[in-house]
Structure formats: structure tokens, C-alpha cells
Amino acid sequence: KLLQEQLGQLNYYNGPATGYMNHGTVQAIMYLQRDAHLPQTGQLNTATENALNAMLAGRQQPNGWQH
């Protein structure tokens, strides 16, 4: 549920925060991964979680992307 809320804060996810990994959640993770120049797996791994946290904090990453 927190993941969906965080993805929603970044405008990647606009569905209900149910706590279940649904199609919309997977798509939102893939869009985040795309913008962070990560492999688009749709799975929340360490690199994706780090990118999410950095985007939420508003920090710019060394590879040039920003939220």
C-alpha cells in the first residue's frame, strides 16, 4: 500500500492503494524504472527502491534523471 501511495505521489500510479501488486502497480514500477534508466522488470528491487526514494526526496541522480 505504501508503495502505491509513493508511486502516486510521483504521478506514476493513479489507482487505489490496495496493498496488492496489480497490473497498475507493475506498470507504475516499469515507468519509474524507465525514467531512472533501469531495466524495466516491473519488480521492486534494490535499485528501483533507491530510485524511488531519491525521486521522493527530490534529489537529482548522477546519470542525469530527475523527477
PDB file of C-alpha atoms in Angstrom:
ATOM      1  CA  LYS A   1       0.000   0.000   0.000  1.00  0.00           C
ATOM      2  CA  LEU A   2       2.809   2.412   0.849  1.00  0.00           C
ATOM      3  CA  LEU A   3       4.481   1.635  -2.482  1.00  0.00           C
ATOM      4  CA  GLN A   4       1.301   2.517  -4.364  1.00  0.00           C
ATOM      5  CA  GLU A   5       0.959   5.736  -2.374  1.00  0.00           C
ATOM      6  CA  GLN A   6       4.575   6.686  -3.097  1.00  0.00           C
ATOM      7  CA  LEU A   7       4.190   5.914  -6.797  1.00  0.00           C
ATOM      8  CA  GLY A   8       1.045   8.032  -6.752  1.00  0.00           C
ATOM      9  CA  GLN A   9       2.920  10.967  -5.221  1.00  0.00           C
ATOM     10  CA  LEU A  10       5.215  10.838  -8.253  1.00  0.00           C
ATOM     11  CA  ASN A  11       2.261  10.525 -10.673  1.00  0.00           C
ATOM     12  CA  TYR A  12       3.226   7.021 -11.782  1.00  0.00           C
ATOM     13  CA  TYR A  13       0.210   5.331 -10.198  1.00  0.00           C
ATOM     14  CA  ASN A  14      -3.343   6.643 -10.032  1.00  0.00           C
ATOM     15  CA  GLY A  15      -5.289   3.637  -8.799  1.00  0.00           C
ATOM     16  CA  PRO A  16      -6.460   2.780  -5.310  1.00  0.00           C
ATOM     17  CA  ALA A  17      -3.805   1.967  -2.710  1.00  0.00           C
ATOM     18  CA  THR A  18      -4.902  -1.603  -2.025  1.00  0.00           C
ATOM     19  CA  GLY A  19      -1.619  -3.151  -0.959  1.00  0.00           C
ATOM     20  CA  TYR A  20      -1.894  -5.729  -3.738  1.00  0.00           C
ATOM     21  CA  MET A  21       0.566  -5.922  -6.623  1.00  0.00           C
ATOM     22  CA  ASN A  22      -1.841  -5.368  -9.521  1.00  0.00           C
ATOM     23  CA  HIS A  23      -1.296  -4.538 -13.199  1.00  0.00           C
ATOM     24  CA  GLY A  24      -1.335  -0.804 -12.484  1.00  0.00           C
ATOM     25  CA  THR A  25       1.325  -1.173  -9.806  1.00  0.00           C
ATOM     26  CA  VAL A  26       3.587  -3.203 -12.114  1.00  0.00           C
ATOM     27  CA  GLN A  27       3.120  -0.623 -14.897  1.00  0.00           C
ATOM     28  CA  ALA A  28       3.925   2.217 -12.496  1.00  0.00           C
ATOM     29  CA  ILE A  29       7.130   0.477 -11.395  1.00  0.00           C
ATOM     30  CA  MET A  30       8.115  -0.031 -15.033  1.00  0.00           C
ATOM     31  CA  TYR A  31       7.581   3.672 -15.808  1.00  0.00           C
ATOM     32  CA  LEU A  32       9.698   4.615 -12.798  1.00  0.00           C
ATOM     33  CA  GLN A  33      12.397   2.175 -13.918  1.00  0.00           C
ATOM     34  CA  ARG A  34      12.292   3.636 -17.436  1.00  0.00           C
ATOM     35  CA  ASP A  35      12.753   7.175 -16.146  1.00  0.00           C
ATOM     36  CA  ALA A  36      15.563   6.044 -13.847  1.00  0.00           C
ATOM     37  CA  HIS A  37      17.313   4.229 -16.736  1.00  0.00           C
ATOM     38  CA  LEU A  38      16.935   0.857 -15.015  1.00  0.00           C
ATOM     39  CA  PRO A  39      15.889  -2.478 -16.541  1.00  0.00           C
ATOM     40  CA  GLN A  40      12.089  -2.420 -16.824  1.00  0.00           C
ATOM     41  CA  THR A  41      11.203  -5.553 -14.882  1.00  0.00           C
ATOM     42  CA  GLY A  42       8.130  -4.303 -13.051  1.00  0.00           C
ATOM     43  CA  GLN A  43       9.622  -5.699  -9.840  1.00  0.00           C
ATOM     44  CA  LEU A  44      10.663  -3.612  -6.854  1.00  0.00           C
ATOM     45  CA  ASN A  45      14.344  -4.437  -6.418  1.00  0.00           C
ATOM     46  CA  THR A  46      17.052  -2.557  -4.540  1.00  0.00           C
ATOM     47  CA  ALA A  47      17.990  -0.275  -7.454  1.00  0.00           C
ATOM     48  CA  THR A  48      14.333   0.564  -8.078  1.00  0.00           C
ATOM     49  CA  GLU A  49      13.706   1.232  -4.408  1.00  0.00           C
ATOM     50  CA  ASN A  50      16.755   3.527  -4.298  1.00  0.00           C
ATOM     51  CA  ALA A  51      15.494   5.393  -7.377  1.00  0.00           C
ATOM     52  CA  LEU A  52      12.025   5.730  -5.830  1.00  0.00           C
ATOM     53  CA  ASN A  53      13.457   7.093  -2.588  1.00  0.00           C
ATOM     54  CA  ALA A  54      15.684   9.541  -4.466  1.00  0.00           C
ATOM     55  CA  MET A  55      12.768  10.761  -6.559  1.00  0.00           C
ATOM     56  CA  LEU A  56      10.631  11.210  -3.464  1.00  0.00           C
ATOM     57  CA  ALA A  57      13.429  13.194  -1.849  1.00  0.00           C
ATOM     58  CA  GLY A  58      13.698  15.359  -4.958  1.00  0.00           C
ATOM     59  CA  ARG A  59      17.366  14.608  -5.438  1.00  0.00           C
ATOM     60  CA  GLN A  60      18.986  14.534  -8.864  1.00  0.00           C
ATOM     61  CA  GLN A  61      20.828  11.349  -9.717  1.00  0.00           C
ATOM     62  CA  PRO A  62      24.336  11.229 -11.248  1.00  0.00           C
ATOM     63  CA  ASN A  63      23.036   9.742 -14.505  1.00  0.00           C
ATOM     64  CA  GLY A  64      21.019  12.879 -15.159  1.00  0.00           C
ATOM     65  CA  TRP A  65      17.399  11.993 -14.440  1.00  0.00           C
ATOM     66  CA  GLN A  66      15.281  13.912 -12.034  1.00  0.00           C
ATOM     67  CA  HIS A  67      11.650  13.699 -11.059  1.00  0.00           C
TER      68      HIS A  67
END
